[in-house]
DNA sequence: TTAGGGTTAG
């Protein structure tokens, strides 16, 4: 409810009091008009007074008034008061029960809501579409898609006809865990219902179609989602239709498609104005791709189209995240500094940024500022602070924070904090101390802890501990390409080719494929993507020629190819050739060819940067007139004048 | 009178 409406309701209320004094009694109808207004405005004080009036006058015994009072208390968060009134009602109907079921569900007491639902069934109260929809929505909001689907089935069996609300709730539940994709008969049913809605010209089918698109996109069936999207005539698409499709692509890792669609949205003949949801989805896509240029354009769009005060905070937080992940943490800081209002997300996003870019000291300063500003410091804050220490090699500072987080802040370390400590010590090469921390853990070390240890074993070539960590991961059922690849790399590093072959065989046997390494550069005309040994780019010949030149030049400066990273069981000369073809080197050469002197080259890699590429790019940065900003799956590396910002902590 | 769709930090 708008605040104006609430004021109006309050005025009505005082007029009603005056009326009471003049002995003209407001009737049930007036109470049923006023109570929902107080419910919507969460105005429990006024609501209570009206309740008092209803008791004094006996109007509370009216079924509709009773229901409105219960609903008012429930909506104001006073669910126990709601329940007391409900219990005292002599005559109840299905609405009285429905109000309690939804009230409890929305107060986070879903178990109790289900208790009421069961009681309704036991007492043979005829359930209506609102009861069923409320329970389906309750499951859906908690991410229990299968349960929502199950209740939906029971509803259909009982003969109760679903409506738009039911379908929208069901689909939002199915979007959480892909349940609908496994229930084809329900799919058919939903489609039939939508067709019915369209045929009967309800005008509400758009909402169901939007939910359907969202559900498919969230179930990673983005092709299917797009099919439906394309099927909807452009005039019938509203801002949500666009947003769910853009957000769906962003979450499916199809950020390019998301951004194409965003451009299409704002360039239509009669454009649909993106709202904050759309903006945040588009910025999320930019952040994933590190698409700084497009992110800046969206920033410009936001600036020109001034969003409301309450939306500003949300959009600014998304902008900070976009700038941080696109490699421009200083731009993120400017956004932060210009915010009239910040919240914990704003601070944490920027803190993460300083961590990712290896600017640990600034992260620590920001953390101090966060305390001064009175922001809540919780477990998440410490994950970020420890991460920042870890990526800047601030081992002692990290150990200090780990000690004080409980003593000073009352935050008990969870598995994720131990994982940060293992990472912190591991990156710094203190593997024994990392193992000591693991042995001291009061809980079972989860996969995150072993992954952190395994990663460090890879960097610091510790075969024994690496084998131990990967065995632990396999015991925990983490049979993914990352575990096997890291282990295989550790063996290859130690020249244990038989073991490499064994791991590769295991991968083949279990059908696990290594994700191919892939790097991309944002050029003026779009994104150029490269895989290992890629020769598909139109500039391929120039790229390889330039790389050949660069290799020749840096070898003269002292660069020796680190063949440990080639990981093929061939002789060293051949390995050198494989190394030249790594995706990050190809991306860099393309960047040099297409970027004006003095302008930074921004590269993104889906996996961690290869050690040899890291050394090579450090050398190359001595002889080119560009800063190279490389984001890998772990952090940012800023290469300039023969130096990398990561200082070896990667 | 009661139920409903799309966003941010680790």
XYZ file of C-alpha atoms (C1' of nucleotides) in Angstrom:
660
model
C 0.000 0.000 0.000
C 1.189 3.526 -0.761
C 1.826 5.682 2.280
C -0.889 8.046 1.050
C -3.427 5.249 1.203
C -2.352 4.396 4.727
C -2.831 8.026 5.765
C -6.270 7.925 4.247
C -7.061 4.765 6.179
C -5.862 6.397 9.404
C -8.078 9.406 8.716
C -10.995 7.071 8.097
C -10.220 5.386 11.363
C -10.371 8.600 13.384
C -13.545 9.611 11.630
C -14.919 6.229 12.636
C -14.068 6.930 16.285
C -15.882 10.214 16.057
C -18.813 8.359 14.553
C -18.725 5.913 17.451
C -18.983 8.811 19.888
C -21.959 10.168 17.986
C -23.524 6.750 18.485
C -23.825 6.023 14.799
C -22.129 2.640 14.722
C -19.795 1.712 11.867
C -20.963 -1.622 10.568
C -19.218 -4.789 9.505
C -18.718 -3.460 5.995
C -16.732 -0.424 7.169
C -14.515 -2.641 9.332
C -13.912 -4.955 6.406
C -12.716 -1.955 4.406
C -10.472 -0.483 7.069
C -8.765 -3.627 8.383
C -7.140 -4.669 5.081
C -5.711 -1.161 4.770
C -4.020 -1.479 8.162
C -2.917 -5.000 7.261
C -1.259 -3.772 4.072
C 0.356 -0.836 5.885
C 1.550 -3.087 8.742
C -0.216 -0.607 11.025
C -0.749 -2.974 13.940
C -1.405 -0.177 16.466
C -4.435 1.124 14.602
C -5.443 -2.419 13.691
C -5.525 -3.362 17.356
C -7.766 -0.431 18.183
C -10.198 -1.445 15.468
C -10.110 -4.983 16.837
C -10.973 -3.542 20.305
C -13.885 -1.661 18.773
C -15.084 -4.828 17.042
C -14.985 -6.732 20.353
C -16.836 -3.987 22.242
C -19.557 -3.846 19.632
C -19.799 -7.574 19.090
C -19.043 -7.094 15.399
C -16.099 -9.437 15.816
C -18.607 -12.290 15.738
C -19.322 -11.452 12.118
C -17.518 -14.027 10.011
C -16.083 -11.490 7.548
C -14.951 -9.137 10.324
C -13.344 -12.041 12.213
C -11.460 -13.101 9.087
C -10.298 -9.532 8.457
C -9.005 -9.235 12.040
C -7.099 -12.535 11.800
C -5.626 -11.426 8.485
C -4.679 -8.007 9.863
C -2.731 -9.562 12.749
C -1.105 -12.118 10.456
C 0.027 -9.468 7.980
C 1.377 -7.272 10.787
C 3.548 -10.203 11.860
C 1.574 -10.800 15.071
C 0.765 -14.372 14.140
C 0.094 -15.515 17.712
C -2.525 -12.791 18.149
C -4.013 -13.899 14.829
C -4.210 -17.428 16.104
C -5.915 -16.379 19.372
C -8.645 -14.568 17.431
C -8.961 -17.532 15.069
C -9.380 -19.977 17.988
C -12.099 -17.800 19.528
C -14.157 -17.617 16.343
C -17.328 -19.613 16.762
C -18.083 -19.744 13.063
C -15.207 -20.280 10.683
C -15.103 -20.814 6.965
C -12.413 -21.875 4.510
C -11.147 -18.268 4.327
C -10.459 -18.209 8.096
C -8.298 -21.294 7.671
C -6.624 -20.000 4.522
C -5.641 -16.797 6.306
C -3.921 -18.822 9.020
C -2.159 -21.107 6.524
C -0.729 -18.175 4.545
C -0.004 -16.112 7.642
C 2.070 -18.894 9.195
C 3.809 -19.675 5.905
C 4.783 -16.066 5.372
C 6.082 -15.738 8.915
C 8.532 -18.545 8.138
C 6.517 -21.085 10.143
C 5.722 -23.378 7.246
C 5.621 -26.534 9.398
C 2.815 -24.975 11.453
C 1.087 -23.899 8.236
C 1.181 -27.498 7.036
C -0.241 -28.532 10.416
C -3.263 -26.300 9.749
C -3.531 -27.686 6.226
C -3.602 -31.259 7.553
C -6.150 -30.315 10.192
C -8.381 -28.858 7.469
C -8.260 -32.181 5.667
C -8.950 -34.157 8.830
C -11.925 -31.984 9.674
C -13.296 -32.368 6.164
C -13.223 -28.678 5.371
C -13.584 -28.280 1.647
C -10.259 -27.000 0.361
C -10.482 -24.318 -2.282
C -8.072 -23.073 -4.927
C -6.606 -20.554 -2.449
C -5.759 -23.260 0.115
C -4.031 -25.419 -2.457
C -2.242 -22.477 -4.060
C -1.024 -21.201 -0.688
C 0.527 -24.571 0.152
C 2.066 -24.920 -3.322
C 3.462 -21.378 -3.019
C 4.807 -22.200 0.454
C 6.791 -25.149 -0.889
C 7.843 -23.180 -3.968
C 9.185 -20.253 -1.959
C 11.354 -22.647 -0.005
C 12.742 -24.291 -3.113
C 10.840 -27.569 -2.691
C 9.752 -28.083 -6.287
C 8.992 -31.786 -6.007
C 6.752 -31.249 -2.986
C 4.978 -28.389 -4.754
C 4.421 -30.683 -7.718
C 3.118 -33.422 -5.454
C 0.574 -31.112 -3.813
C -0.420 -29.914 -7.285
C -1.108 -33.528 -8.318
C -3.263 -34.064 -5.235
C -5.123 -30.861 -6.052
C -5.927 -32.025 -9.569
C -7.006 -35.454 -8.290
C -9.315 -33.789 -5.750
C -11.079 -32.066 -8.632
C -10.133 -28.540 -7.660
C -9.469 -26.407 -10.739
C -6.086 -24.588 -10.694
C -5.950 -20.940 -11.697
C -3.227 -18.511 -12.768
C -1.918 -18.106 -9.238
C -1.611 -21.868 -8.810
C 0.333 -22.282 -12.042
C 2.647 -19.351 -11.367
C 3.441 -20.685 -7.889
C 3.983 -24.194 -9.173
C 6.303 -23.053 -11.939
C 8.374 -20.905 -9.593
C 8.817 -24.011 -7.406
C 9.788 -26.135 -10.378
C 12.300 -23.481 -11.377
C 14.170 -24.185 -8.129
C 15.041 -27.802 -8.705
C 14.087 -28.654 -12.224
C 11.186 -30.771 -11.087
C 8.938 -30.011 -14.018
C 11.425 -31.348 -16.518
C 10.974 -34.725 -14.865
C 7.211 -34.569 -14.790
C 6.090 -34.579 -18.387
C 2.453 -35.206 -17.639
C 2.394 -32.095 -15.484
C 4.132 -30.186 -18.253
C 1.362 -31.204 -20.662
C -1.218 -30.228 -18.103
C 0.292 -26.784 -17.560
C 0.498 -26.154 -21.303
C -3.159 -27.165 -21.665
C -4.115 -24.767 -18.900
C -2.202 -21.943 -20.570
C -3.943 -22.625 -23.882
C -7.255 -22.550 -22.016
C -6.366 -19.216 -20.498
C -5.488 -17.813 -23.901
C -8.674 -19.225 -25.446
C -10.840 -17.775 -22.702
C -9.116 -14.436 -23.100
C -8.266 -14.053 -19.448
C -5.444 -11.659 -20.234
C -3.443 -13.248 -17.458
C -1.741 -15.921 -19.516
C 1.278 -13.668 -20.004
C 2.201 -14.166 -16.367
C 2.090 -17.947 -16.703
C 4.129 -17.833 -19.894
C 6.745 -15.654 -18.187
C 6.925 -18.155 -15.350
C 7.274 -20.983 -17.855
C 10.192 -19.243 -19.590
C 11.812 -18.585 -16.219
C 11.328 -22.187 -15.136
C 12.957 -23.593 -18.278
C 15.853 -21.146 -18.084
C 16.475 -21.981 -14.427
C 16.396 -25.694 -15.323
C 19.234 -24.932 -17.760
C 16.920 -25.586 -20.712
C 17.645 -22.159 -22.156
C 16.924 -23.321 -25.720
C 13.417 -24.324 -24.755
C 12.958 -21.097 -22.836
C 14.060 -19.134 -25.891
C 11.651 -21.041 -28.111
C 8.753 -19.970 -25.953
C 10.127 -16.425 -25.731
C 10.330 -16.198 -29.527
C 6.818 -17.541 -29.773
C 5.431 -14.640 -27.770
C 4.662 -11.768 -30.140
C 6.808 -8.730 -29.279
C 3.728 -6.688 -28.349
C 2.795 -9.333 -25.815
C 6.157 -9.279 -24.071
C 6.293 -7.220 -20.927
C 9.326 -6.224 -18.886
C 9.230 -9.524 -16.960
C 9.220 -11.567 -20.181
C 12.464 -9.831 -21.202
C 13.952 -9.996 -17.724
C 13.431 -13.723 -17.168
C 14.997 -14.503 -20.539
C 17.979 -12.168 -19.988
C 18.454 -13.389 -16.412
C 18.031 -16.983 -17.563
C 20.820 -16.631 -20.103
C 23.059 -14.908 -17.554
C 22.597 -17.772 -15.105
C 23.066 -20.465 -17.755
C 26.500 -19.048 -18.520
C 25.183 -17.686 -21.825
C 26.084 -14.127 -20.951
C 26.633 -13.177 -24.599
C 23.056 -14.110 -25.441
C 21.851 -12.200 -22.396
C 23.569 -9.037 -23.534
C 22.398 -9.403 -27.136
C 18.854 -9.647 -25.872
C 19.321 -6.629 -23.619
C 20.455 -4.537 -26.599
C 17.503 -5.820 -28.575
C 15.172 -4.839 -25.756
C 16.292 -1.214 -25.623
C 16.562 -0.870 -29.400
C 13.027 -2.005 -30.278
C 10.679 0.282 -32.177
C 8.606 0.684 -29.074
C 11.210 -0.173 -26.429
C 10.247 -1.788 -23.157
C 11.987 0.157 -20.403
C 14.234 -2.152 -18.392
C 13.533 -2.010 -14.678
C 15.982 -2.686 -11.844
C 15.524 -6.436 -12.186
C 16.475 -6.259 -15.856
C 19.427 -3.970 -15.153
C 20.747 -6.256 -12.459
C 20.432 -9.328 -14.707
C 22.263 -7.545 -17.524
C 24.998 -6.383 -15.151
C 25.327 -9.927 -13.811
C 25.924 -11.098 -17.389
C 28.586 -8.384 -17.849
C 30.259 -9.428 -14.615
C 30.401 -13.055 -15.779
C 31.950 -12.110 -19.116
C 34.061 -9.280 -17.706
C 32.375 -7.203 -20.398
C 33.581 -3.838 -19.126
C 32.641 -1.849 -22.216
C 29.026 -3.027 -22.136
C 28.879 -2.698 -18.372
C 29.895 0.936 -18.726
C 27.191 1.458 -21.331
C 24.592 0.067 -18.949
C 26.010 2.333 -16.248
C 25.433 5.242 -18.642
C 21.897 4.036 -19.304
C 21.193 3.892 -15.568
C 22.608 7.389 -15.145
C 20.446 8.819 -17.936
C 17.264 7.059 -16.874
C 17.486 7.833 -13.151
C 15.922 5.020 -11.220
C 14.003 5.641 -7.990
C 15.820 6.254 -4.701
C 14.898 2.853 -3.309
C 16.173 1.113 -6.449
C 19.412 3.079 -6.499
C 21.064 1.071 -3.734
C 20.328 -2.182 -5.502
C 21.567 -0.988 -8.893
C 24.714 0.576 -7.396
C 25.567 -2.708 -5.684
C 25.243 -4.505 -9.010
C 27.464 -1.862 -10.629
C 30.149 -2.374 -7.967
C 30.067 -6.116 -8.595
C 30.247 -5.595 -12.366
C 33.236 -3.220 -12.163
C 35.049 -5.468 -9.694
C 34.620 -8.568 -11.827
C 35.392 -6.729 -15.049
C 38.766 -5.677 -13.711
C 38.188 -2.039 -12.783
C 38.115 -1.958 -8.998
C 38.836 1.789 -8.989
C 35.628 2.445 -10.930
C 33.826 0.280 -8.353
C 35.282 2.522 -5.642
C 33.986 5.639 -7.401
C 30.467 4.164 -7.500
C 30.799 3.270 -3.815
C 32.023 6.749 -2.850
C 29.116 8.418 -4.645
C 26.427 6.321 -2.977
C 24.130 8.277 -0.670
C 23.219 5.036 1.080
C 25.230 1.815 1.405
C 24.402 -1.538 2.926
C 26.426 -4.593 3.888
C 26.325 -5.888 0.300
C 27.960 -2.685 -1.006
C 30.853 -3.026 1.434
C 31.287 -6.764 0.946
C 31.284 -6.451 -2.853
C 34.034 -3.846 -2.798
C 35.963 -5.807 -0.173
C 35.799 -8.856 -2.471
C 37.080 -6.643 -5.260
C 40.177 -5.573 -3.343
C 40.740 -9.244 -2.492
C 40.432 -10.442 -6.087
C 42.834 -7.769 -7.300
C 45.456 -8.527 -4.666
C 44.983 -5.197 -2.912
C 44.909 -6.730 0.557
C 45.955 -3.625 2.466
C 43.104 -1.607 0.972
C 40.767 -4.488 1.839
C 41.892 -4.250 5.456
C 41.354 -0.478 5.480
C 37.872 -0.978 4.043
C 37.111 -3.582 6.701
C 38.053 -1.027 9.369
C 35.757 1.500 7.669
C 32.987 -1.080 7.658
C 33.285 -1.450 11.427
C 33.280 2.322 11.908
C 30.177 2.650 9.736
C 28.448 0.203 12.068
C 27.871 -2.421 9.378
C 27.078 -5.914 10.671
C 30.199 -8.060 10.668
C 29.310 -11.704 10.175
C 30.694 -14.969 8.847
C 30.471 -13.744 5.260
C 32.595 -10.685 6.068
C 35.343 -12.893 7.436
C 35.293 -15.215 4.429
C 35.949 -12.139 2.289
C 38.590 -10.659 4.597
C 40.466 -13.968 4.830
C 40.193 -14.375 1.050
C 41.756 -10.929 0.630
C 44.629 -11.796 2.983
C 45.134 -15.082 1.159
C 45.371 -13.498 -2.292
C 47.803 -10.852 -1.107
C 50.053 -13.148 0.894
C 49.146 -11.427 4.172
C 49.552 -14.668 6.115
C 50.117 -13.207 9.577
C 47.267 -10.751 9.218
C 45.001 -13.624 8.128
C 46.021 -15.736 11.116
C 45.316 -12.745 13.357
C 41.806 -12.267 11.922
C 41.106 -15.976 12.255
C 42.024 -15.748 15.950
C 40.003 -12.608 16.672
C 36.869 -13.430 14.691
C 35.505 -15.454 17.621
C 37.044 -13.483 20.478
C 36.129 -9.998 19.265
C 33.202 -10.575 16.945
C 31.616 -13.747 18.296
C 31.705 -15.372 14.861
C 32.412 -19.099 15.166
C 34.551 -20.320 12.234
C 32.678 -22.602 9.851
C 34.055 -25.007 7.247
C 34.365 -22.122 4.782
C 36.661 -20.195 7.152
C 38.885 -23.224 7.635
C 39.006 -23.580 3.856
C 40.171 -19.950 3.649
C 42.910 -20.669 6.173
C 44.067 -23.742 4.253
C 44.093 -21.601 1.113
C 45.971 -18.780 2.882
C 48.688 -21.071 4.212
C 48.717 -23.235 1.078
C 49.208 -20.349 -1.328
C 52.104 -19.187 0.825
C 53.616 -22.673 0.581
C 53.062 -23.567 4.229
C 51.403 -26.889 3.470
C 52.347 -28.585 6.754
C 50.741 -25.802 8.756
C 47.665 -26.042 6.475
C 47.422 -29.758 7.272
C 47.751 -28.935 10.974
C 44.730 -26.607 10.705
C 42.732 -29.361 8.975
C 43.595 -31.812 11.759
C 42.402 -29.307 14.361
C 39.009 -28.777 12.731
C 36.103 -29.448 15.096
C 33.956 -30.597 12.173
C 34.452 -32.858 9.134
C 36.488 -31.017 6.475
C 34.162 -30.661 3.486
C 35.151 -30.678 -0.193
C 36.035 -26.942 -0.110
C 38.856 -27.638 2.345
C 40.337 -30.477 0.292
C 40.048 -28.482 -2.938
C 42.004 -25.641 -1.304
C 44.713 -28.068 -0.194
C 44.851 -29.815 -3.566
C 45.224 -26.492 -5.382
C 48.138 -25.548 -3.159
C 49.780 -28.942 -3.699
C 49.601 -28.255 -7.429
C 51.359 -24.902 -7.122
C 53.965 -26.125 -4.655
C 54.394 -29.626 -6.140
C 53.592 -31.807 -3.160
C 52.654 -35.206 -4.604
C 52.057 -37.036 -1.344
C 49.672 -34.474 0.170
C 48.039 -33.955 -3.240
C 47.229 -37.663 -3.474
C 45.861 -37.582 0.057
C 43.594 -34.583 -0.684
C 42.287 -36.008 -3.953
C 41.529 -39.353 -2.313
C 39.528 -37.501 0.315
C 37.641 -35.688 -2.464
C 36.878 -38.933 -4.288
C 35.698 -40.488 -0.990
C 33.294 -37.566 -0.665
C 31.955 -38.275 -4.147
C 33.527 -35.198 -5.766
C 34.379 -36.950 -8.996
C 34.559 -33.867 -11.171
C 37.040 -32.795 -13.810
C 38.714 -30.379 -11.399
C 39.787 -33.066 -8.933
C 41.175 -35.368 -11.607
C 42.849 -32.598 -13.578
C 44.638 -31.186 -10.541
C 45.870 -34.639 -9.537
C 46.985 -35.434 -13.055
C 48.832 -32.099 -13.168
C 50.593 -32.852 -9.883
C 51.800 -36.224 -11.255
C 52.854 -34.652 -14.539
C 54.828 -32.044 -12.650
C 56.663 -34.837 -10.861
C 57.165 -36.613 -14.214
C 55.163 -39.609 -12.973
C 53.702 -40.372 -16.393
C 52.308 -43.785 -15.443
C 50.213 -42.142 -12.768
C 49.132 -39.462 -15.215
C 47.962 -42.191 -17.577
C 46.141 -43.950 -14.717
C 44.233 -40.798 -13.806
C 43.405 -40.104 -17.446
C 42.137 -43.692 -17.770
C 40.002 -43.241 -14.652
C 38.529 -40.096 -16.172
C 37.720 -41.903 -19.399
C 36.273 -44.816 -17.459
C 33.965 -42.615 -15.413
C 33.076 -40.481 -18.425
C 34.481 -37.303 -16.880
C 35.906 -34.883 -19.403
C 38.307 -32.059 -18.647
C 36.712 -28.724 -19.311
C 38.656 -27.186 -22.169
C 40.620 -24.070 -21.275
C 39.180 -21.023 -22.939
C 40.151 -17.328 -22.933
C 38.418 -14.315 -24.372
C 39.161 -10.663 -25.024
C 36.632 -7.877 -25.318
C 37.408 -6.118 -28.560
C 35.810 -3.013 -30.039
C 33.549 -5.053 -32.261
C 32.741 -7.863 -29.861
C 34.312 -10.724 -27.984
C 37.031 -12.929 -29.452
C 37.232 -16.378 -27.878
C 40.171 -18.774 -28.098
C 40.692 -22.434 -27.190
C 44.024 -24.263 -27.011
C 45.627 -24.450 -30.451
C 42.741 -22.471 -31.909
C 43.279 -21.591 -35.579
C 39.716 -20.652 -36.414
C 40.054 -16.901 -35.950
C 40.295 -14.838 -39.172
C 43.441 -13.183 -37.771
C 44.938 -16.556 -36.895
C 48.006 -16.178 -39.079
C 48.898 -12.759 -37.649
C 48.258 -14.035 -34.130
C 50.672 -16.972 -34.486
C 53.288 -14.843 -36.238
C 53.162 -12.246 -33.482
C 53.376 -14.945 -30.808
C 56.435 -16.395 -32.528
C 58.085 -12.947 -32.474
C 57.182 -12.338 -28.854
C 58.574 -15.718 -27.782
C 61.806 -14.981 -29.602
C 62.113 -11.584 -27.918
C 61.367 -12.742 -24.364
C 63.700 -15.719 -24.649
C 66.421 -13.160 -25.244
C 65.334 -11.513 -21.976
C 65.784 -14.772 -20.081
C 62.396 -16.502 -20.423
C 62.644 -20.289 -20.367
C 59.434 -22.200 -21.186
C 58.261 -24.012 -18.058
C 57.462 -27.354 -19.639
C 55.969 -28.721 -16.449
C 52.775 -27.019 -17.545
C 52.617 -28.667 -20.957
C 51.522 -31.934 -19.399
C 52.057 -34.085 -22.421
C 54.363 -37.059 -22.280
C 56.587 -35.766 -25.071
C 60.063 -34.275 -25.199
C 60.743 -30.748 -24.028
C 61.062 -29.135 -27.440
C 57.641 -30.328 -28.500
C 56.197 -29.253 -25.150
C 57.397 -25.749 -25.839
C 55.250 -25.740 -28.985
C 52.151 -26.835 -27.089
C 52.695 -24.042 -24.592
C 52.721 -21.375 -27.284
C 49.242 -22.442 -28.289
C 47.618 -21.940 -24.864
C 44.389 -19.972 -25.062
C 45.573 -17.078 -22.855
C 48.631 -16.502 -25.077
C 46.468 -16.497 -28.215
C 44.074 -14.055 -26.574
C 46.951 -11.782 -25.611
C 48.373 -11.742 -29.136
C 44.946 -10.882 -30.510
C 44.655 -8.131 -27.894
C 48.001 -6.631 -28.903
C 46.994 -6.716 -32.580
C 43.691 -4.952 -32.040
C 44.254 -2.574 -29.117
C 45.598 0.961 -29.413
C 48.953 1.552 -27.651
C 48.609 2.519 -23.998
C 45.140 0.954 -23.634
C 44.937 -1.999 -21.222
C 44.233 -5.455 -22.653
C 41.630 -7.338 -20.668
C 41.635 -11.136 -20.882
C 39.347 -13.575 -19.097
C 40.053 -17.287 -18.667
C 37.547 -19.894 -17.530
C 40.192 -21.919 -15.623
C 43.257 -20.895 -13.645
C 46.006 -19.307 -15.702
C 48.760 -21.740 -16.639
C 52.053 -21.234 -14.831
C 54.086 -20.921 -18.006
C 51.655 -18.406 -19.477
C 51.958 -16.428 -16.261
C 55.739 -16.227 -16.598
C 55.561 -15.513 -20.327
C 53.018 -12.709 -19.949
C 55.129 -11.179 -17.165
C 58.066 -11.002 -19.605
C 55.870 -9.801 -22.477
C 54.557 -6.938 -20.318
C 58.141 -5.606 -20.336
C 58.154 -5.126 -24.087
C 54.601 -4.032 -24.937
C 52.872 -0.727 -24.379
C 49.836 -2.152 -22.580
C 48.879 -3.186 -19.099
C 47.521 -6.757 -19.288
C 44.632 -7.428 -16.934
C 43.865 -11.125 -16.769
C 40.983 -12.599 -14.803
C 41.210 -16.330 -14.181
C 38.937 -18.575 -12.122
C 40.803 -17.647 -8.977
C 41.669 -13.925 -9.111
C 42.909 -10.980 -11.178
C 46.470 -10.545 -12.429
C 47.634 -7.082 -13.497
C 50.803 -7.395 -15.598
C 52.873 -4.264 -16.138
C 56.571 -3.598 -16.819
C 57.615 -7.167 -16.087
C 55.702 -7.442 -12.854
C 52.416 -9.138 -11.809
C 50.181 -7.816 -9.038
C 49.600 -11.339 -7.675
C 53.171 -11.502 -6.351
C 53.063 -15.254 -6.830
C 49.997 -15.820 -4.626
C 47.727 -17.593 -7.011
C -12.219 -11.251 2.904
C -7.537 -15.358 1.793
C -3.009 -17.370 -2.505
C 0.972 -15.512 -7.310
C 6.102 -14.126 -11.646
C 11.752 -11.713 -12.522
C 17.461 -8.968 -9.097
C 22.897 -7.893 -5.641
C 27.992 -9.715 -1.782
C 31.077 -15.223 -0.136
